CSV table of C-alpha atoms and ligand atoms in Angstrom, one decimal:
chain,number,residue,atom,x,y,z
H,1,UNK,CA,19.3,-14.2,59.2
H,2,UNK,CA,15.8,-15.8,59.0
H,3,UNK,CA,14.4,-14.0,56.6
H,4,UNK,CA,12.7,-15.6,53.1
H,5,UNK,CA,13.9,-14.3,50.0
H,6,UNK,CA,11.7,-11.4,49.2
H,7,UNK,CA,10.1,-10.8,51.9
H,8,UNK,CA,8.0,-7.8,52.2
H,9,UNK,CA,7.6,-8.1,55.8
H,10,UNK,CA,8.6,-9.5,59.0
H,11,UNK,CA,7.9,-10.7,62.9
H,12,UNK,CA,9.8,-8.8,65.3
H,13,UNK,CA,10.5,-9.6,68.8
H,14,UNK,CA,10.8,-7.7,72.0
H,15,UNK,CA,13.2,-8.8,74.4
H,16,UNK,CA,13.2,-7.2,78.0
H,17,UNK,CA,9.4,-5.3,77.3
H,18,UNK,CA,9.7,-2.9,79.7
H,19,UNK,CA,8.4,1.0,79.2
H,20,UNK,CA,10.6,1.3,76.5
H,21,UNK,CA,9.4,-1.5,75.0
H,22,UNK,CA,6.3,-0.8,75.3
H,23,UNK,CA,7.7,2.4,73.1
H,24,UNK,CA,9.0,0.3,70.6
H,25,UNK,CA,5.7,-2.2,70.4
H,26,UNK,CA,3.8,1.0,69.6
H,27,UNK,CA,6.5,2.1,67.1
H,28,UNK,CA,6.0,-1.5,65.2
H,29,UNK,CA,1.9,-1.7,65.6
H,30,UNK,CA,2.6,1.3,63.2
H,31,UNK,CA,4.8,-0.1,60.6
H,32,UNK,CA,3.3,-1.8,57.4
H,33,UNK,CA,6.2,-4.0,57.2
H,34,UNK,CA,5.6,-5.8,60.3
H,35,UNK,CA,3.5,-8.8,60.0
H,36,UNK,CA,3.5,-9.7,63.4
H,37,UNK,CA,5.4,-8.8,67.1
H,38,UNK,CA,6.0,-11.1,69.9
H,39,UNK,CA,7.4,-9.7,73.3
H,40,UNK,CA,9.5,-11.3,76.0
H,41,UNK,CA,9.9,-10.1,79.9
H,42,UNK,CA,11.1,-12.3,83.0
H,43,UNK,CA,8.0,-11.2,85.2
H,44,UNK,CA,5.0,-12.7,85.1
H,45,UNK,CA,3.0,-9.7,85.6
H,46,UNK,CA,4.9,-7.3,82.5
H,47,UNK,CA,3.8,-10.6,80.2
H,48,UNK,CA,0.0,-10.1,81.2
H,49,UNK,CA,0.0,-6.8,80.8
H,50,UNK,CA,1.6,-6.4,77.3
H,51,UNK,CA,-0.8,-9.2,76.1
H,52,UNK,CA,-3.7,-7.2,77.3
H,53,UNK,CA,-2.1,-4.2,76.5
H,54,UNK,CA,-1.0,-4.4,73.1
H,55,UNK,CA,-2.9,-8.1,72.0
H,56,UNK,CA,0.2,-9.6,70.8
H,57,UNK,CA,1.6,-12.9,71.8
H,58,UNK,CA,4.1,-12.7,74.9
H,59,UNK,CA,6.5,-14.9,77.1
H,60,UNK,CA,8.4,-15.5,80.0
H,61,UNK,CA,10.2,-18.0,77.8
H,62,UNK,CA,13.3,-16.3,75.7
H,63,UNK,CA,13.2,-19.6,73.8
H,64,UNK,CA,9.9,-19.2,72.3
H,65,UNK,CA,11.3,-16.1,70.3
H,66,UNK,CA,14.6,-17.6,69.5
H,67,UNK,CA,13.8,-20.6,68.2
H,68,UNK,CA,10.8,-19.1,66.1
H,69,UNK,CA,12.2,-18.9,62.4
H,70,UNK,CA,9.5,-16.9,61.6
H,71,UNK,CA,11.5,-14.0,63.8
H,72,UNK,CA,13.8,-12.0,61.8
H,73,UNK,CA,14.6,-9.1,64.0
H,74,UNK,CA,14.6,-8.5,68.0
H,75,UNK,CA,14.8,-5.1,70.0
H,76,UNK,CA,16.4,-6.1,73.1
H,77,UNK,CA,14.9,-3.1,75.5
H,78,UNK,CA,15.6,-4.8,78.6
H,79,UNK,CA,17.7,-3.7,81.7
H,80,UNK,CA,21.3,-2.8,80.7
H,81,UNK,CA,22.8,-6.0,82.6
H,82,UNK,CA,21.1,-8.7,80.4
H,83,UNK,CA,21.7,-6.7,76.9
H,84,UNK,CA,25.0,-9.0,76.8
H,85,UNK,CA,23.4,-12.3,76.8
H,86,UNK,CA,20.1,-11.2,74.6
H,87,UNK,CA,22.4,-10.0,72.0
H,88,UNK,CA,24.8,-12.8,72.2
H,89,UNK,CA,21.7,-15.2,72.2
H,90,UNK,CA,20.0,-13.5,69.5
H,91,UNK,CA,22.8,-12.5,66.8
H,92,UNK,CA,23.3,-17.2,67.3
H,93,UNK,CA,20.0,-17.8,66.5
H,94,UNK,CA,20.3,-15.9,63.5
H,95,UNK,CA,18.5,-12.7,64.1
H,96,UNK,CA,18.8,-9.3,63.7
H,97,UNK,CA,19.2,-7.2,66.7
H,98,UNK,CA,18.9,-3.6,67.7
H,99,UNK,CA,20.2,-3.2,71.4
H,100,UNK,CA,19.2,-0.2,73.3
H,101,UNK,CA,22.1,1.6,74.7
H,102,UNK,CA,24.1,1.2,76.8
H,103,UNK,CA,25.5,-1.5,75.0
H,104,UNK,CA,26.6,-3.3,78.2
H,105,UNK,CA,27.7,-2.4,81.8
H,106,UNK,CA,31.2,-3.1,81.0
H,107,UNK,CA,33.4,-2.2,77.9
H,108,UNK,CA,34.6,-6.1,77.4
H,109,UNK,CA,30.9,-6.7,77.4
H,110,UNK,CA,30.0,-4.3,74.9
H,111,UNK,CA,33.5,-5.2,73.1
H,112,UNK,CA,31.5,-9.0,72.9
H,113,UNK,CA,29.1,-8.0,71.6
H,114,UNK,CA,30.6,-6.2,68.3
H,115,UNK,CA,32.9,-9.1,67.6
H,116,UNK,CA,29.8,-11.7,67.4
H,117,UNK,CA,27.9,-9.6,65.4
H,118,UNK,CA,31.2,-9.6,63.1
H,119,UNK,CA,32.0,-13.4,63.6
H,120,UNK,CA,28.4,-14.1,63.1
H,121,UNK,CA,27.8,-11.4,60.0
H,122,UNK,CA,24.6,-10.6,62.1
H,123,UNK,CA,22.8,-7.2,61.9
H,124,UNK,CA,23.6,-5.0,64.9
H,125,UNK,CA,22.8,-1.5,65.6
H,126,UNK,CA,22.8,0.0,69.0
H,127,UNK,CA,19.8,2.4,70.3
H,128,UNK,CA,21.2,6.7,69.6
H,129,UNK,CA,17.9,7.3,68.1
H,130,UNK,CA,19.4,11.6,68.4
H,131,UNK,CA,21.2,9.9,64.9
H,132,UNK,CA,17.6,10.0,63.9
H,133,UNK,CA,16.3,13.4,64.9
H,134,UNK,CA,15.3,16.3,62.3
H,135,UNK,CA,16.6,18.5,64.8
H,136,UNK,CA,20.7,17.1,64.9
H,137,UNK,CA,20.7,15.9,61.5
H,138,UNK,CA,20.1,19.1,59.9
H,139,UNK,CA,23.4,19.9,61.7
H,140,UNK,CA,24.8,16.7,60.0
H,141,UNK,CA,22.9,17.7,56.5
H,142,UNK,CA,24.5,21.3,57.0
H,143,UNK,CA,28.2,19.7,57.6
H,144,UNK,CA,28.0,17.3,55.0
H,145,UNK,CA,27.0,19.8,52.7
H,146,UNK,CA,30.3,22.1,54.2
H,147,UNK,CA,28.5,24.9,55.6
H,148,UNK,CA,29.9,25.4,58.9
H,149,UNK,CA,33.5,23.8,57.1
H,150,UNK,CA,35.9,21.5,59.6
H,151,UNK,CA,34.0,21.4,62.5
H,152,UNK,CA,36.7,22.3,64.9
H,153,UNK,CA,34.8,23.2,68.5
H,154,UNK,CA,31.1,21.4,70.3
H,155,UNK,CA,29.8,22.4,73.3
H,156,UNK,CA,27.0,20.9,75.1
H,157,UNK,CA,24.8,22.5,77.7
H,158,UNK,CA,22.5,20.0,79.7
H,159,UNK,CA,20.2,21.1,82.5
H,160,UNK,CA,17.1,18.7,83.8
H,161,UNK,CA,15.4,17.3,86.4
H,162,UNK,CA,16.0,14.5,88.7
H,163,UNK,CA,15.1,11.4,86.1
H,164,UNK,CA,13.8,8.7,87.7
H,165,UNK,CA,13.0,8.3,91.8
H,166,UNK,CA,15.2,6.9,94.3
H,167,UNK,CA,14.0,3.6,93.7
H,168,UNK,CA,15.0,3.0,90.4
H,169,UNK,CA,17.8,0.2,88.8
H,170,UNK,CA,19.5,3.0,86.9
H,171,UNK,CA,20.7,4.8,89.7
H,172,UNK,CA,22.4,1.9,91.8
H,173,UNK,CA,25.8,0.5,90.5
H,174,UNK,CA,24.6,-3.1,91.7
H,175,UNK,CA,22.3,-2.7,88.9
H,176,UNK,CA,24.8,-1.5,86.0
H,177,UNK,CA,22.9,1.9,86.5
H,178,UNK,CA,25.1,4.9,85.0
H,179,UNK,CA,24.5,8.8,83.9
H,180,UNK,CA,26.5,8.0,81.1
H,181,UNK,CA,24.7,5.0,80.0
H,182,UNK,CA,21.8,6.2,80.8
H,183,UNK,CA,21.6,10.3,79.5
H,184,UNK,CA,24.9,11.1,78.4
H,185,UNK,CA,25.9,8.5,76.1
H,186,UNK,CA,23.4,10.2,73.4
H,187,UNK,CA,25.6,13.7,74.4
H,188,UNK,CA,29.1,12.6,73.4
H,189,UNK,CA,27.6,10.1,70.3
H,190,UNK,CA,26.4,13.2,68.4
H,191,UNK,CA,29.5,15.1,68.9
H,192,UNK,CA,31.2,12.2,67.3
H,193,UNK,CA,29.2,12.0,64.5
H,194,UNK,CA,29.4,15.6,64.1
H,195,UNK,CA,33.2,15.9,63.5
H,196,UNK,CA,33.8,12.6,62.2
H,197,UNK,CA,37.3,12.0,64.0
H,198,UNK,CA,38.1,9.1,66.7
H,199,UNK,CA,38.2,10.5,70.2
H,200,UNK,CA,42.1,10.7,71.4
H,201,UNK,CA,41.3,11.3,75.4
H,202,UNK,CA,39.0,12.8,78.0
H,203,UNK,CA,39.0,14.5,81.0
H,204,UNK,CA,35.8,15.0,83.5
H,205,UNK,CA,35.3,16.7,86.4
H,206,UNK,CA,32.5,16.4,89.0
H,207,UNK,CA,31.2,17.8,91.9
H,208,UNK,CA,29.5,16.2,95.1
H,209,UNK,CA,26.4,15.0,94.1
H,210,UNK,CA,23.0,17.2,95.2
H,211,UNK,CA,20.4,14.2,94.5
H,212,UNK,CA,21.7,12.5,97.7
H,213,UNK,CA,20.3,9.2,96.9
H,214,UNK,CA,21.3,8.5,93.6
H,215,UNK,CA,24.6,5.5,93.6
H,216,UNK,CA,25.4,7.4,90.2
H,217,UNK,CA,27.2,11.0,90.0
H,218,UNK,CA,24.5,13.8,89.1
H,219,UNK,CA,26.7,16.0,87.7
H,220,UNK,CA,29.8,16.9,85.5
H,221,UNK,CA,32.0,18.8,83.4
H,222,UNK,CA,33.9,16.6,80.2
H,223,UNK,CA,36.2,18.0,77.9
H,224,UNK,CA,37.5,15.4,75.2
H,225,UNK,CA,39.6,15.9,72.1
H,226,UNK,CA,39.7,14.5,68.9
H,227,UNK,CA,42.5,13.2,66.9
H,228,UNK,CA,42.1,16.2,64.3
H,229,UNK,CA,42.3,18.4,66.8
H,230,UNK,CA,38.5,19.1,67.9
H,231,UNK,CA,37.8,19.4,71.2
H,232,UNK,CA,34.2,18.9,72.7
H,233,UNK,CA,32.6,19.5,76.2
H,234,UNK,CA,29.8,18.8,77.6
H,235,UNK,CA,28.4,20.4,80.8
H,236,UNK,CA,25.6,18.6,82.4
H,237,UNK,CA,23.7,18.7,85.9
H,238,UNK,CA,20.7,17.0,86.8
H,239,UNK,CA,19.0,19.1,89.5
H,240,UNK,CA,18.0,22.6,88.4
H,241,UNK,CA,14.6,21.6,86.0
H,242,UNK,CA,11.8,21.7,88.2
H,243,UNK,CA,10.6,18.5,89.2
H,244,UNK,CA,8.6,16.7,86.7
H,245,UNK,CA,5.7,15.0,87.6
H,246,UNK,CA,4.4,14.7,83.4
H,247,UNK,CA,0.8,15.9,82.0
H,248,UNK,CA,0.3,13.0,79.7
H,249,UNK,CA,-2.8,15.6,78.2
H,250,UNK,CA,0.3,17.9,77.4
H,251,UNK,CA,3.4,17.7,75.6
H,252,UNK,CA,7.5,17.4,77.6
H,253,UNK,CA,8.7,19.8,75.6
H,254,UNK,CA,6.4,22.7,76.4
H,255,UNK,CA,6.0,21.1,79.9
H,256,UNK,CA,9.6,21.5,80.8
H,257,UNK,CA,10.2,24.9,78.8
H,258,UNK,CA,11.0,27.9,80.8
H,259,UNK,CA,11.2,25.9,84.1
H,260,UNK,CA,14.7,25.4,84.1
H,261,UNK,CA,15.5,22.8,81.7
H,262,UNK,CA,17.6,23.5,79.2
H,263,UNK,CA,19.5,21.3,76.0
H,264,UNK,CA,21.7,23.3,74.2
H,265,UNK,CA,24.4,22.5,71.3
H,266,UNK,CA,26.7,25.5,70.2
H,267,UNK,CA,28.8,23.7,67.4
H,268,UNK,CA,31.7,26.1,65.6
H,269,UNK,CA,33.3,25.2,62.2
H,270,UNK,CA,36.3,27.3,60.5
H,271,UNK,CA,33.5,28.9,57.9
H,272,UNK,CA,30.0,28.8,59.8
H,273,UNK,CA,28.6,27.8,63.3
H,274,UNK,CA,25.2,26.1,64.6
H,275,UNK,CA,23.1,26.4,67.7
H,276,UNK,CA,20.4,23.6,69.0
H,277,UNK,CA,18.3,24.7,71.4
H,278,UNK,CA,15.0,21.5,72.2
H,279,UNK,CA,13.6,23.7,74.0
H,280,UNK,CA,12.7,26.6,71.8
H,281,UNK,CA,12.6,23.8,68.9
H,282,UNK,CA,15.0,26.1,67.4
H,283,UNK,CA,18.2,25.2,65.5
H,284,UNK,CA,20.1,28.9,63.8
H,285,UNK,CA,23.0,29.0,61.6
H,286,UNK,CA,26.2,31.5,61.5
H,287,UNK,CA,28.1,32.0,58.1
H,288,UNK,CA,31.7,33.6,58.7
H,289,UNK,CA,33.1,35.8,56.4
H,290,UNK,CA,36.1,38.3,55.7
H,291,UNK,CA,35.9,42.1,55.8
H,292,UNK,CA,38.2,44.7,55.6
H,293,UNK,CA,38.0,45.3,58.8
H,294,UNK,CA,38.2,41.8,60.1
H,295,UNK,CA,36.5,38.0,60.7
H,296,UNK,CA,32.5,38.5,60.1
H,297,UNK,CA,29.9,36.6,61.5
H,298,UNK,CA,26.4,36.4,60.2
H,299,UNK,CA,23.0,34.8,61.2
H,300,UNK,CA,21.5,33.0,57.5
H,301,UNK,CA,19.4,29.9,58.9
H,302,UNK,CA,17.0,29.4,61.5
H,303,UNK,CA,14.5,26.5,61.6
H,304,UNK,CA,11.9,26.0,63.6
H,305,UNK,CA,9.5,23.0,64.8
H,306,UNK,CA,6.2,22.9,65.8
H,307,UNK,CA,4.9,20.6,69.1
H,308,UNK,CA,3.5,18.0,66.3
H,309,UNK,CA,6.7,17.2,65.2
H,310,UNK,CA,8.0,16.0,68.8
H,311,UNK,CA,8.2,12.7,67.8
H,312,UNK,CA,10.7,13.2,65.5
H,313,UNK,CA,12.3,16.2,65.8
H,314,UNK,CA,14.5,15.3,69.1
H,315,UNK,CA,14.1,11.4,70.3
H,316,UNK,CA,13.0,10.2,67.0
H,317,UNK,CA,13.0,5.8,68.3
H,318,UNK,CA,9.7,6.5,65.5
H,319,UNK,CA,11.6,6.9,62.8
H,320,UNK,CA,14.7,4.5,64.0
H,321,UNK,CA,12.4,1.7,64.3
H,322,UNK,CA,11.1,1.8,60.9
H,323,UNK,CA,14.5,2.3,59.4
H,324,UNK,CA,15.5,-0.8,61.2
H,325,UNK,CA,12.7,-3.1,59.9
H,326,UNK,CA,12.9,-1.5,56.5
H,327,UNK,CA,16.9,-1.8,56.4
H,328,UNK,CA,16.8,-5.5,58.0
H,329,UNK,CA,13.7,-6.5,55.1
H,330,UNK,CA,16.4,-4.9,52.2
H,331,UNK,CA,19.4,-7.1,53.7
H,332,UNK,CA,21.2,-3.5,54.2
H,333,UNK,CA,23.3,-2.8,56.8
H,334,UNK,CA,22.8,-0.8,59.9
H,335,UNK,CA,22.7,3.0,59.8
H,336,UNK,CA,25.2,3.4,62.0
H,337,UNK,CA,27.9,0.0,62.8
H,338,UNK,CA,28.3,-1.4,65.7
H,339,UNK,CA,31.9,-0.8,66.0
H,340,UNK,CA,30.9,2.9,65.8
H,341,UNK,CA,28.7,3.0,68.5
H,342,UNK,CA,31.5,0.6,70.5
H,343,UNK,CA,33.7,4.2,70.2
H,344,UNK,CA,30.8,6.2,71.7
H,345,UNK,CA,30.9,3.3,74.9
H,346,UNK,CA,34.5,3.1,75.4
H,347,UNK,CA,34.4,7.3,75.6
H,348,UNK,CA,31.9,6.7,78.3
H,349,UNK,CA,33.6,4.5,80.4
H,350,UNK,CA,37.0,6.6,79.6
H,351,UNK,CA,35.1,9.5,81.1
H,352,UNK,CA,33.7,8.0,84.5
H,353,UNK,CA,37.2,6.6,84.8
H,354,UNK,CA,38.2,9.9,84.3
H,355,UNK,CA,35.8,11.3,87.1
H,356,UNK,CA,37.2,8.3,89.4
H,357,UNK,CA,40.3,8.7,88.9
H,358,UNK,CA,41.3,12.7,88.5
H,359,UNK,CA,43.3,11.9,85.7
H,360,UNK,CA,43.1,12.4,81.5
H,361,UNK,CA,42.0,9.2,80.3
H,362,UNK,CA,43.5,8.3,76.8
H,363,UNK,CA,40.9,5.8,74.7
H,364,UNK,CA,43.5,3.6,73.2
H,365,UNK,CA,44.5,2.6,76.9
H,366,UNK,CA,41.0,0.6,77.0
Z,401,NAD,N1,17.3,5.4,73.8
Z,401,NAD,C1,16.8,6.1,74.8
Z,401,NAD,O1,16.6,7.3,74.8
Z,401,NAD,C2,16.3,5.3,76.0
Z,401,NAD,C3,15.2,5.8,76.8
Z,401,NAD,C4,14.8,5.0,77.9
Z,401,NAD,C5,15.4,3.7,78.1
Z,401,NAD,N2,16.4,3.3,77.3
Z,401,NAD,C6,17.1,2.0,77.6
Z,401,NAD,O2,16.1,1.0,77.4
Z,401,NAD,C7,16.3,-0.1,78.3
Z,401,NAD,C8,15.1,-0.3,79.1
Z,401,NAD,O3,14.8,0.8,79.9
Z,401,NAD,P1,13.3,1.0,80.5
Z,401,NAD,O4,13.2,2.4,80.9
Z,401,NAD,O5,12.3,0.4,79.6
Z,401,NAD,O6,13.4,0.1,81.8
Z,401,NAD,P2,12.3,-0.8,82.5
Z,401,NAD,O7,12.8,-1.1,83.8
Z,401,NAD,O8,11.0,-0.2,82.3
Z,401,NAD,O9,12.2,-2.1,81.6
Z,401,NAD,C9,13.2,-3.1,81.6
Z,401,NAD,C10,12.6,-4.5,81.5
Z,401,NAD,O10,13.6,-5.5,81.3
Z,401,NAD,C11,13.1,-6.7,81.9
Z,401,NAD,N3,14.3,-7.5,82.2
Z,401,NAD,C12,15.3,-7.4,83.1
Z,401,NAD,N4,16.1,-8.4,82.9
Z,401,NAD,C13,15.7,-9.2,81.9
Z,401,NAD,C14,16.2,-10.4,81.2
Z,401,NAD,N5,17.3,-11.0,81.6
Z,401,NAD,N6,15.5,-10.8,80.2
Z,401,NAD,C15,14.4,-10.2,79.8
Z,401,NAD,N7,13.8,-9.1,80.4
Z,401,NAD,C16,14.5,-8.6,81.4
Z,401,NAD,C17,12.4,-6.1,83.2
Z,401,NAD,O11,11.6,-7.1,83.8
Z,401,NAD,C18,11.7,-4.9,82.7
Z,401,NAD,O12,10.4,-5.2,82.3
Z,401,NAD,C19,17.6,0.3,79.1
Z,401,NAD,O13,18.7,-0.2,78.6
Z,401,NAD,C20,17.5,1.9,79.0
Z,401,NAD,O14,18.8,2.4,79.2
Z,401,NAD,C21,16.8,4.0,76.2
């Protein structure tokens, strides 16, 4: 990795500056242990902007970054078909990378991309910034410290809006565009990291789509199992939350409260059970207990966030940037390893096979 002994702070690249590199530019401006960023589109016009934009130094040339040794870290935010060749490129010339997920648009791909980081030693963590949110890890904080015991049961409840217009790259195949790569991926990751267990096989369900444009399927019902014996589902459809147009004056959360969105997590243990709900900002705790009578149940926990804590309390990419410079300066490894995140992928593709095909899909058949 190029990165002097004792370093106290770095240059970061941007590779594919899109909007959510844009996000990740912002993220960095704000980070004491970032000496300097440099970005890097293919269009012409993305490069003018982000110089005028953000007044750091940007390219058309991927080059310019990769052969800088003064670069010691990249977040490759471009579109999901080059993350392959950026991370490839960039884990060769020596620098760190965090890829935004999907990791790729196929599983060998993605499968690629783990083995060089592991052939090359190279720093590689992939983009489930949820990992990150006060929100979901105070249900990891209340696992790990065995309140709700083995977490035996998750159930996810997703309702939103239509995502991005008809237009857009993620919603035509030709394009790698995906509703697992592009929502759900983060949906079945935290289940994973909840209960801690590979995933043995899944089985989805969908119906005809209602957004009649979209390449990609706007709905579906997944139910996957674990090899301890969990089992997981997650319902999601696309087209109930009103429309949403966005008040940049006002925050998403209390913008899409109450109009139909909705983002719940029930998650049952054999000695307690949680509930996340985004959209309250609420996350309660259950305690089970034994009485005479029978099995008792009782509410003990519920925490609450405030709109000035949206930031971190659900997609927290804040906070997961600065881990990943301060991690990458202190030559430690990433929060979450690649091979893991290769596990949330290949349940991904397993369950749009699954959708395609009508049929369980095991994960060791990939
Ligand atoms: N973690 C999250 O919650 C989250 C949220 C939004 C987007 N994303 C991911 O971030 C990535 C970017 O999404 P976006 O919304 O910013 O899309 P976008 O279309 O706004 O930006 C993508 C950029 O990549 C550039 N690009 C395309 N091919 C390139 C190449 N070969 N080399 C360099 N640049 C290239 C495009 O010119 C564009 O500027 C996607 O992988 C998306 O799935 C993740």
């Amino acid at each position: 990795m190029n990165l002097s002994v004792g370093s106290t702070s770095i240059k970061v690249g941007i590779l594919g500056a899109g909007a959510m590199g844009g996000t990740v530019i912002e993220h960095l401006q704000e980070c004491p242990q970032v000496r300097a960023i440099v970005a890097q589109d293919i269009r012409d016009e993305r490069v003018a902007e982000l110089k005028q934009k953000y007044g750091i130094h940007a390219t058309t040339q991927l080059e310019d970054i990769l052969a800088d040794p003064d670069v010691a870290l990249v977040f490759i935010t471009s579109a999901n078909h080059a993350h392959k060749e950026l991370t490839l490129a960039a884990l060769r010339a020596g620098k760190a990378v965090m890829c935004e997920k999907p990791m790729a648009n196929t599983l060998a791909d993605a499968v690629a991309m783990v083995q060089c980081a592991e052939q090359t030693g190279g720093f590689l963590q992939i983009g489930f910034e949820l990992r990150y949110s006060s929100l979901y890890t105070q249900v990891k904080k209340w696992i790990d410290a065995g309140l709700l015991g083995k977490v035996i049961n998750t159930q996810c409840k997703y309702i939103c809006s239509e995502f991005v217009g008809r237009d857009s790259w993620r919603v035509k195949h030709a394009t790698g565009g995906s509703m697992f790569g592009e929502k759900l991926s983060h949906y079945v990751d935290l289940p994973r990291w909840w209960v801690g267990s590979p995933v043995l096989d899944v089985f989805s369900v969908c119906a005809p789509n209602v957004v009649p444009y979209y390449e990609i399927r706007d709905n579906y019902q997944c139910l996957y199992r674990f090899a301890n014996g969990a089992a997981s589902s997650l319902n999601f459809i696309m087209y109930v939350g009103q429309t949403f147009e966005g008040d940049p004056l006002r925050n998403v959360v209390d913008q899409q409260q109450g109009d139909g969105h909705e983002l719940k997590y029930l998650v049952v243990g054999d000695q307690g059970a949680a509930e996340t709900d985004v959209f309250s900002r609420t996350i309660k705790r259950w305690q089970f207990g034994d009485a005479p009578k029978g099995m008792t149940s009782r509410l003990v926990e519920t925490l609450t966030w405030t709109d000035a804590e949206d930031h971190v309390y659900f997609h927290n990419t804040h906070d997961q940037t600065h881990d990943i410079v301060r991690r990458v300066i202190a030559g430690q490894p990433p929060m979450t390893p690649a091979r893991d995140a290769l596990e949330t992928t290949k349940l991904c593709f397993a369950a749009e096979e699954s959708a395609d095909t009508g049929q369980v899909v095991r994960l060791d058949s990939f």
